[in-house]
mmCIF file with all atom_site columns, C-alpha atoms and ligand atoms in Angstrom:
data_model
loop_
_atom_site.group_PDB
_atom_site.id
_atom_site.type_symbol
_atom_site.label_atom_id
_atom_site.label_alt_id
_atom_site.label_comp_id
_atom_site.label_asym_id
_atom_site.label_entity_id
_atom_site.label_seq_id
_atom_site.pdbx_PDB_ins_code
_atom_site.Cartn_x
_atom_site.Cartn_y
_atom_site.Cartn_z
_atom_site.occupancy
_atom_site.B_iso_or_equiv
_atom_site.pdbx_formal_charge
_atom_site.auth_seq_id
_atom_site.auth_comp_id
_atom_site.auth_asym_id
_atom_site.auth_atom_id
_atom_site.pdbx_PDB_model_num
ATOM   1   C CA  . MET A 1 1   ? -40.096 50.187 44.611 1.00 53.00 ? 1   MET A CA  1
ATOM   2   C CA  . SER A 1 2   ? -37.084 49.181 43.071 1.00 57.00 ? 2   SER A CA  1
ATOM   3   C CA  . ASP A 1 3   ? -37.195 47.302 39.697 1.00 65.00 ? 3   ASP A CA  1
ATOM   4   C CA  . ASP A 1 4   ? -34.238 44.654 40.548 1.00 91.00 ? 4   ASP A CA  1
ATOM   5   C CA  . LEU A 1 5   ? -36.265 43.541 43.901 1.00 94.00 ? 5   LEU A CA  1
ATOM   6   C CA  . LEU A 1 6   ? -36.994 40.113 41.946 1.00 93.00 ? 6   LEU A CA  1
ATOM   7   C CA  . GLY A 1 7   ? -32.904 40.014 41.604 1.00 92.00 ? 7   GLY A CA  1
ATOM   8   C CA  . ARG A 1 8   ? -32.380 40.908 45.022 1.00 94.00 ? 8   ARG A CA  1
ATOM   9   C CA  . LEU A 1 9   ? -35.100 37.707 46.247 1.00 94.00 ? 9   LEU A CA  1
ATOM   10  C CA  . ASP A 1 10  ? -33.452 35.592 43.723 1.00 92.00 ? 10  ASP A CA  1
ATOM   11  C CA  . ALA A 1 11  ? -29.936 36.423 45.518 1.00 94.00 ? 11  ALA A CA  1
ATOM   12  C CA  . VAL A 1 12  ? -31.621 35.719 49.134 1.00 96.00 ? 12  VAL A CA  1
ATOM   13  C CA  . LEU A 1 13  ? -33.362 32.532 47.783 1.00 95.00 ? 13  LEU A CA  1
ATOM   14  C CA  . GLU A 1 14  ? -30.621 31.449 46.323 1.00 93.00 ? 14  GLU A CA  1
ATOM   15  C CA  . GLN A 1 15  ? -28.504 31.957 49.901 1.00 95.00 ? 15  GLN A CA  1
ATOM   16  C CA  . ARG A 1 16  ? -31.091 29.893 51.629 1.00 96.00 ? 16  ARG A CA  1
ATOM   17  C CA  . ARG A 1 17  ? -30.852 27.078 50.229 1.00 94.00 ? 17  ARG A CA  1
ATOM   18  C CA  . GLN A 1 18  ? -27.956 26.539 52.380 1.00 94.00 ? 18  GLN A CA  1
ATOM   19  C CA  . ALA A 1 19  ? -29.344 27.966 54.975 1.00 96.00 ? 19  ALA A CA  1
ATOM   20  C CA  . ASP A 1 20  ? -30.218 26.584 58.555 1.00 97.00 ? 20  ASP A CA  1
ATOM   21  C CA  . PRO A 1 21  ? -33.944 25.554 58.753 1.00 97.00 ? 21  PRO A CA  1
ATOM   22  C CA  . GLN A 1 22  ? -34.394 26.798 62.384 1.00 97.00 ? 22  GLN A CA  1
ATOM   23  C CA  . ASP A 1 23  ? -33.236 30.516 61.438 1.00 96.00 ? 23  ASP A CA  1
ATOM   24  C CA  . SER A 1 24  ? -35.289 30.848 58.013 1.00 97.00 ? 24  SER A CA  1
ATOM   25  C CA  . TYR A 1 25  ? -38.486 30.056 56.766 1.00 98.00 ? 25  TYR A CA  1
ATOM   26  C CA  . VAL A 1 26  ? -37.132 29.479 53.274 1.00 98.00 ? 26  VAL A CA  1
ATOM   27  C CA  . ALA A 1 27  ? -34.837 27.733 54.260 1.00 98.00 ? 27  ALA A CA  1
ATOM   28  C CA  . SER A 1 28  ? -37.046 25.436 56.315 1.00 98.00 ? 28  SER A CA  1
ATOM   29  C CA  . LEU A 1 29  ? -39.232 24.607 52.958 1.00 98.00 ? 29  LEU A CA  1
ATOM   30  C CA  . HIS A 1 30  ? -36.545 23.764 51.226 1.00 96.00 ? 30  HIS A CA  1
ATOM   31  C CA  . ALA A 1 31  ? -35.724 20.855 54.130 1.00 96.00 ? 31  ALA A CA  1
ATOM   32  C CA  . ALA A 1 32  ? -39.347 20.207 53.996 1.00 97.00 ? 32  ALA A CA  1
ATOM   33  C CA  . GLY A 1 33  ? -38.804 19.416 50.426 1.00 97.00 ? 33  GLY A CA  1
ATOM   34  C CA  . LEU A 1 34  ? -40.855 19.974 46.800 1.00 98.00 ? 34  LEU A CA  1
ATOM   35  C CA  . ASP A 1 35  ? -43.968 18.326 47.676 1.00 98.00 ? 35  ASP A CA  1
ATOM   36  C CA  . ARG A 1 36  ? -44.565 20.877 50.843 1.00 98.00 ? 36  ARG A CA  1
ATOM   37  C CA  . ILE A 1 37  ? -43.306 23.973 48.381 1.00 98.00 ? 37  ILE A CA  1
ATOM   38  C CA  . LEU A 1 38  ? -46.124 22.801 46.005 1.00 98.00 ? 38  LEU A CA  1
ATOM   39  C CA  . ARG A 1 39  ? -48.643 21.974 48.686 1.00 98.00 ? 39  ARG A CA  1
ATOM   40  C CA  . LYS A 1 40  ? -47.941 25.922 50.125 1.00 98.00 ? 40  LYS A CA  1
ATOM   41  C CA  . LEU A 1 41  ? -48.045 27.460 46.686 1.00 98.00 ? 41  LEU A CA  1
ATOM   42  C CA  . GLY A 1 42  ? -51.360 25.369 46.180 1.00 98.00 ? 42  GLY A CA  1
ATOM   43  C CA  . GLU A 1 43  ? -52.633 26.958 49.295 1.00 98.00 ? 43  GLU A CA  1
ATOM   44  C CA  . GLU A 1 44  ? -51.416 30.412 48.144 1.00 98.00 ? 44  GLU A CA  1
ATOM   45  C CA  . CYS A 1 45  ? -53.055 30.010 44.882 1.00 98.00 ? 45  CYS A CA  1
ATOM   46  C CA  . THR A 1 46  ? -56.563 28.984 46.479 1.00 98.00 ? 46  THR A CA  1
ATOM   47  C CA  . GLU A 1 47  ? -55.984 31.899 48.700 1.00 98.00 ? 47  GLU A CA  1
ATOM   48  C CA  . THR A 1 48  ? -55.711 34.520 45.825 1.00 98.00 ? 48  THR A CA  1
ATOM   49  C CA  . VAL A 1 49  ? -58.674 33.305 44.128 1.00 98.00 ? 49  VAL A CA  1
ATOM   50  C CA  . VAL A 1 50  ? -60.981 33.204 46.605 1.00 97.00 ? 50  VAL A CA  1
ATOM   51  C CA  . ALA A 1 51  ? -59.461 36.799 47.371 1.00 97.00 ? 51  ALA A CA  1
ATOM   52  C CA  . ALA A 1 52  ? -60.405 37.618 43.821 1.00 98.00 ? 52  ALA A CA  1
ATOM   53  C CA  . LYS A 1 53  ? -63.735 36.305 43.871 1.00 98.00 ? 53  LYS A CA  1
ATOM   54  C CA  . ASN A 1 54  ? -64.797 38.356 46.991 1.00 97.00 ? 54  ASN A CA  1
ATOM   55  C CA  . GLY A 1 55  ? -63.396 41.386 45.380 1.00 96.00 ? 55  GLY A CA  1
ATOM   56  C CA  . GLU A 1 56  ? -61.290 42.188 48.844 1.00 92.00 ? 56  GLU A CA  1
ATOM   57  C CA  . GLY A 1 57  ? -58.477 44.512 46.823 1.00 94.00 ? 57  GLY A CA  1
ATOM   58  C CA  . GLU A 1 58  ? -56.058 44.841 49.845 1.00 96.00 ? 58  GLU A CA  1
ATOM   59  C CA  . LYS A 1 59  ? -56.135 40.998 50.181 1.00 97.00 ? 59  LYS A CA  1
ATOM   60  C CA  . ILE A 1 60  ? -56.067 40.142 46.720 1.00 98.00 ? 60  ILE A CA  1
ATOM   61  C CA  . VAL A 1 61  ? -52.567 42.352 46.960 1.00 98.00 ? 61  VAL A CA  1
ATOM   62  C CA  . TYR A 1 62  ? -51.238 40.001 49.732 1.00 98.00 ? 62  TYR A CA  1
ATOM   63  C CA  . GLU A 1 63  ? -52.408 37.036 48.718 1.00 98.00 ? 63  GLU A CA  1
ATOM   64  C CA  . THR A 1 64  ? -50.953 37.674 45.043 1.00 98.00 ? 64  THR A CA  1
ATOM   65  C CA  . ALA A 1 65  ? -47.557 38.657 47.169 1.00 98.00 ? 65  ALA A CA  1
ATOM   66  C CA  . ASP A 1 66  ? -47.533 35.010 48.995 1.00 98.00 ? 66  ASP A CA  1
ATOM   67  C CA  . LEU A 1 67  ? -48.367 33.572 45.444 1.00 98.00 ? 67  LEU A CA  1
ATOM   68  C CA  . TRP A 1 68  ? -45.437 35.059 44.007 1.00 97.00 ? 68  TRP A CA  1
ATOM   69  C CA  . PHE A 1 69  ? -42.586 34.547 46.840 1.00 98.00 ? 69  PHE A CA  1
ATOM   70  C CA  . HIS A 1 70  ? -44.278 30.600 46.781 1.00 98.00 ? 70  HIS A CA  1
ATOM   71  C CA  . SER A 1 71  ? -43.212 30.624 43.276 1.00 98.00 ? 71  SER A CA  1
ATOM   72  C CA  . LEU A 1 72  ? -40.080 31.725 43.593 1.00 97.00 ? 72  LEU A CA  1
ATOM   73  C CA  . VAL A 1 73  ? -39.316 29.335 46.032 1.00 98.00 ? 73  VAL A CA  1
ATOM   74  C CA  . MET A 1 74  ? -40.371 26.715 43.851 1.00 98.00 ? 74  MET A CA  1
ATOM   75  C CA  . LEU A 1 75  ? -38.478 27.828 41.091 1.00 97.00 ? 75  LEU A CA  1
ATOM   76  C CA  . SER A 1 76  ? -35.550 28.395 43.270 1.00 96.00 ? 76  SER A CA  1
ATOM   77  C CA  . HIS A 1 77  ? -35.935 24.607 44.669 1.00 96.00 ? 77  HIS A CA  1
ATOM   78  C CA  . CYS A 1 78  ? -35.939 23.469 40.771 1.00 97.00 ? 78  CYS A CA  1
ATOM   79  C CA  . GLY A 1 79  ? -32.691 24.941 40.253 1.00 95.00 ? 79  GLY A CA  1
ATOM   80  C CA  . LEU A 1 80  ? -34.031 28.163 38.630 1.00 96.00 ? 80  LEU A CA  1
ATOM   81  C CA  . ASP A 1 81  ? -34.827 31.515 39.157 1.00 94.00 ? 81  ASP A CA  1
ATOM   82  C CA  . ALA A 1 82  ? -37.184 34.421 38.691 1.00 95.00 ? 82  ALA A CA  1
ATOM   83  C CA  . ALA A 1 83  ? -34.867 35.932 35.924 1.00 93.00 ? 83  ALA A CA  1
ATOM   84  C CA  . ALA A 1 84  ? -35.181 32.924 33.655 1.00 94.00 ? 84  ALA A CA  1
ATOM   85  C CA  . VAL A 1 85  ? -39.064 34.002 34.219 1.00 95.00 ? 85  VAL A CA  1
ATOM   86  C CA  . LEU A 1 86  ? -38.739 37.529 33.222 1.00 93.00 ? 86  LEU A CA  1
ATOM   87  C CA  . ASP A 1 87  ? -36.769 36.261 30.003 1.00 93.00 ? 87  ASP A CA  1
ATOM   88  C CA  . GLU A 1 88  ? -39.285 34.350 29.059 1.00 92.00 ? 88  GLU A CA  1
ATOM   89  C CA  . LEU A 1 89  ? -41.579 37.289 29.709 1.00 93.00 ? 89  LEU A CA  1
ATOM   90  C CA  . GLU A 1 90  ? -39.398 39.239 27.569 1.00 92.00 ? 90  GLU A CA  1
ATOM   91  C CA  . ARG A 1 91  ? -39.535 36.657 24.752 1.00 89.00 ? 91  ARG A CA  1
ATOM   92  C CA  . ARG A 1 92  ? -43.260 37.291 24.938 1.00 89.00 ? 92  ARG A CA  1
ATOM   93  C CA  . PHE A 1 93  ? -43.252 41.079 25.524 1.00 88.00 ? 93  PHE A CA  1
ATOM   94  C CA  . GLY A 1 94  ? -44.642 42.779 22.055 1.00 85.00 ? 94  GLY A CA  1
ATOM   95  C CA  . LEU A 1 95  ? -45.804 39.498 20.788 1.00 80.00 ? 95  LEU A CA  1
ATOM   96  C CA  . SER A 1 96  ? -49.547 39.395 20.309 1.00 81.00 ? 96  SER A CA  1
ATOM   97  C CA  . GLY A 1 97  ? -51.140 36.706 22.242 1.00 78.00 ? 97  GLY A CA  1
ATOM   98  C CA  . HIS A 1 98  ? -52.219 35.317 18.756 1.00 80.00 ? 98  HIS A CA  1
ATOM   99  C CA  . GLN A 1 99  ? -49.003 35.127 17.859 1.00 80.00 ? 99  GLN A CA  1
ATOM   100 C CA  . GLU A 1 100 ? -47.832 33.242 21.023 1.00 78.00 ? 100 GLU A CA  1
ATOM   101 C CA  . LYS A 1 101 ? -49.795 31.045 20.403 1.00 79.00 ? 101 LYS A CA  1
ATOM   102 C CA  . ALA A 1 102 ? -49.041 30.280 16.808 1.00 82.00 ? 102 ALA A CA  1
ATOM   103 C CA  . ALA A 1 103 ? -45.432 29.715 17.756 1.00 79.00 ? 103 ALA A CA  1
ATOM   104 C CA  . ARG A 1 104 ? -46.551 27.474 20.171 1.00 77.00 ? 104 ARG A CA  1
ATOM   105 C CA  . ASP A 1 105 ? -48.208 25.504 18.476 1.00 81.00 ? 105 ASP A CA  1
ATOM   106 C CA  . LYS A 1 106 ? -45.474 25.478 15.826 1.00 77.00 ? 106 LYS A CA  1
ATOM   107 C CA  . THR A 1 107 ? -43.066 24.186 18.193 1.00 75.00 ? 107 THR A CA  1
ATOM   108 C CA  . GLY A 1 108 ? -45.642 21.416 20.201 1.00 73.00 ? 108 GLY A CA  1
ATOM   109 C CA  . GLY A 1 109 ? -46.023 23.800 23.396 1.00 71.00 ? 109 GLY A CA  1
ATOM   110 C CA  . ASP A 1 110 ? -42.868 25.156 23.737 1.00 74.00 ? 110 ASP A CA  1
ATOM   111 C CA  . ALA A 1 111 ? -42.232 28.174 21.846 1.00 70.00 ? 111 ALA A CA  1
ATOM   112 C CA  . ARG A 1 112 ? -38.652 28.853 23.047 1.00 69.00 ? 112 ARG A CA  1
HETATM 113 N N1  . PRT B 2 .   ? -41.561 37.253 50.824 1.00 52.19 ? 1   PRT B N1  1
HETATM 114 C C1  . PRT B 2 .   ? -41.213 36.496 52.116 1.00 52.19 ? 1   PRT B C1  1
HETATM 115 C C2  . PRT B 2 .   ? -42.422 35.959 52.195 1.00 52.19 ? 1   PRT B C2  1
HETATM 116 N N2  . PRT B 2 .   ? -43.800 36.388 51.929 1.00 52.19 ? 1   PRT B N2  1
HETATM 117 C C3  . PRT B 2 .   ? -44.336 35.410 52.767 1.00 52.19 ? 1   PRT B C3  1
HETATM 118 N N3  . PRT B 2 .   ? -43.648 34.573 53.175 1.00 52.19 ? 1   PRT B N3  1
HETATM 119 C C4  . PRT B 2 .   ? -44.051 33.362 54.747 1.00 52.19 ? 1   PRT B C4  1
HETATM 120 O O1  . PRT B 2 .   ? -44.752 32.501 53.964 1.00 52.19 ? 1   PRT B O1  1
HETATM 121 C C5  . PRT B 2 .   ? -45.751 32.374 55.332 1.00 52.19 ? 1   PRT B C5  1
HETATM 122 C C6  . PRT B 2 .   ? -46.928 32.373 54.733 1.00 52.19 ? 1   PRT B C6  1
HETATM 123 O O2  . PRT B 2 .   ? -47.604 31.138 54.695 1.00 52.19 ? 1   PRT B O2  1
HETATM 124 P P1  . PRT B 2 .   ? -49.089 31.197 55.467 1.00 52.19 ? 1   PRT B P1  1
HETATM 125 O O3  . PRT B 2 .   ? -49.875 32.184 54.764 1.00 52.19 ? 1   PRT B O3  1
HETATM 126 O O4  . PRT B 2 .   ? -49.731 30.339 54.645 1.00 52.19 ? 1   PRT B O4  1
HETATM 127 O O5  . PRT B 2 .   ? -49.121 31.301 57.244 1.00 52.19 ? 1   PRT B O5  1
HETATM 128 P P2  . PRT B 2 .   ? -48.579 30.316 58.200 1.00 52.19 ? 1   PRT B P2  1
HETATM 129 O O6  . PRT B 2 .   ? -49.740 29.815 58.431 1.00 52.19 ? 1   PRT B O6  1
HETATM 130 O O7  . PRT B 2 .   ? -47.556 31.138 58.880 1.00 52.19 ? 1   PRT B O7  1
HETATM 131 O O8  . PRT B 2 .   ? -47.808 29.204 57.021 1.00 52.19 ? 1   PRT B O8  1
HETATM 132 P P3  . PRT B 2 .   ? -47.727 27.736 57.633 1.00 52.19 ? 1   PRT B P3  1
HETATM 133 O O9  . PRT B 2 .   ? -47.262 27.851 59.172 1.00 52.19 ? 1   PRT B O9  1
HETATM 134 O O10 . PRT B 2 .   ? -48.983 26.961 56.953 1.00 52.19 ? 1   PRT B O10 1
HETATM 135 O O11 . PRT B 2 .   ? -46.505 27.393 56.562 1.00 52.19 ? 1   PRT B O11 1
HETATM 136 C C7  . PRT B 2 .   ? -45.541 32.747 56.353 1.00 52.19 ? 1   PRT B C7  1
HETATM 137 O O12 . PRT B 2 .   ? -44.868 32.135 57.161 1.00 52.19 ? 1   PRT B O12 1
HETATM 138 C C8  . PRT B 2 .   ? -44.977 34.088 55.812 1.00 52.19 ? 1   PRT B C8  1
HETATM 139 O O13 . PRT B 2 .   ? -43.512 34.783 56.334 1.00 52.19 ? 1   PRT B O13 1
HETATM 140 C C9  . PRT B 2 .   ? -42.411 34.861 53.440 1.00 52.19 ? 1   PRT B C9  1
HETATM 141 N N4  . PRT B 2 .   ? -41.221 34.570 53.902 1.00 52.19 ? 1   PRT B N4  1
HETATM 142 C C10 . PRT B 2 .   ? -40.083 35.130 53.832 1.00 52.19 ? 1   PRT B C10 1
HETATM 143 N N5  . PRT B 2 .   ? -40.017 36.315 52.526 1.00 52.19 ? 1   PRT B N5  1
HETATM 144 C C11 . PRT B 2 .   ? -38.495 36.904 51.578 1.00 52.19 ? 1   PRT B C11 1
HETATM 145 O O14 . PRT B 2 .   ? -37.894 35.577 52.256 1.00 52.19 ? 1   PRT B O14 1
HETATM 146 C C12 . PRT B 2 .   ? -36.816 36.573 53.050 1.00 52.19 ? 1   PRT B C12 1
HETATM 147 C C13 . PRT B 2 .   ? -36.124 35.419 53.441 1.00 52.19 ? 1   PRT B C13 1
HETATM 148 O O15 . PRT B 2 .   ? -36.619 34.730 54.503 1.00 52.19 ? 1   PRT B O15 1
HETATM 149 P P4  . PRT B 2 .   ? -36.349 34.275 55.422 1.00 52.19 ? 1   PRT B P4  1
HETATM 150 O O16 . PRT B 2 .   ? -35.853 32.544 54.824 1.00 52.19 ? 1   PRT B O16 1
HETATM 151 O O17 . PRT B 2 .   ? -37.221 33.354 56.352 1.00 52.19 ? 1   PRT B O17 1
HETATM 152 O O18 . PRT B 2 .   ? -35.267 34.849 56.171 1.00 52.19 ? 1   PRT B O18 1
HETATM 153 C C14 . PRT B 2 .   ? -37.245 37.153 53.752 1.00 52.19 ? 1   PRT B C14 1
HETATM 154 O O19 . PRT B 2 .   ? -36.539 38.566 53.691 1.00 52.19 ? 1   PRT B O19 1
HETATM 155 C C15 . PRT B 2 .   ? -38.535 38.277 52.746 1.00 52.19 ? 1   PRT B C15 1
HETATM 156 O O20 . PRT B 2 .   ? -37.710 38.808 51.698 1.00 52.19 ? 1   PRT B O20 1
#
């Protein structure tokens, strides 16, 4: 797997913001609007939870991929991208959970 997959997906999703909804699933989600995207995101989240609860290994991976993918579509619709989330994870990397929480509490919830 290429470690730049998220970057390549970001580029495709950005291009799909201008694409024809007839030709593209992602463009059809953008055309349907934020509420539709959030509904899909909620559905994929529930399906992931159910798969994990049932201990269905392959299905957990499949549903998590759907969940991540629809999260990326939501970010794109909001004018954001995976790179912004990776930057945030990078900032947290190496901090313990307790250090991260302390920084968050100090700044009133947003540690940046
Ligand atoms: N990674 C994905 C991807 N993962 C899941 N899906 C779609 O997400 C949907 C998942 O919804 P469900 O499982 O609920 O299936 P469904 O019943 O068909 O969905 P609904 O009718 O309820 O919306 C399916 O239509 C999948 O095809 C994806 N569609 C696209 N991509 C990526 O996005 C790129 C651009 O896609 P297009 O915009 O379609 O060209 C593709 O090249 C891929 O790299």
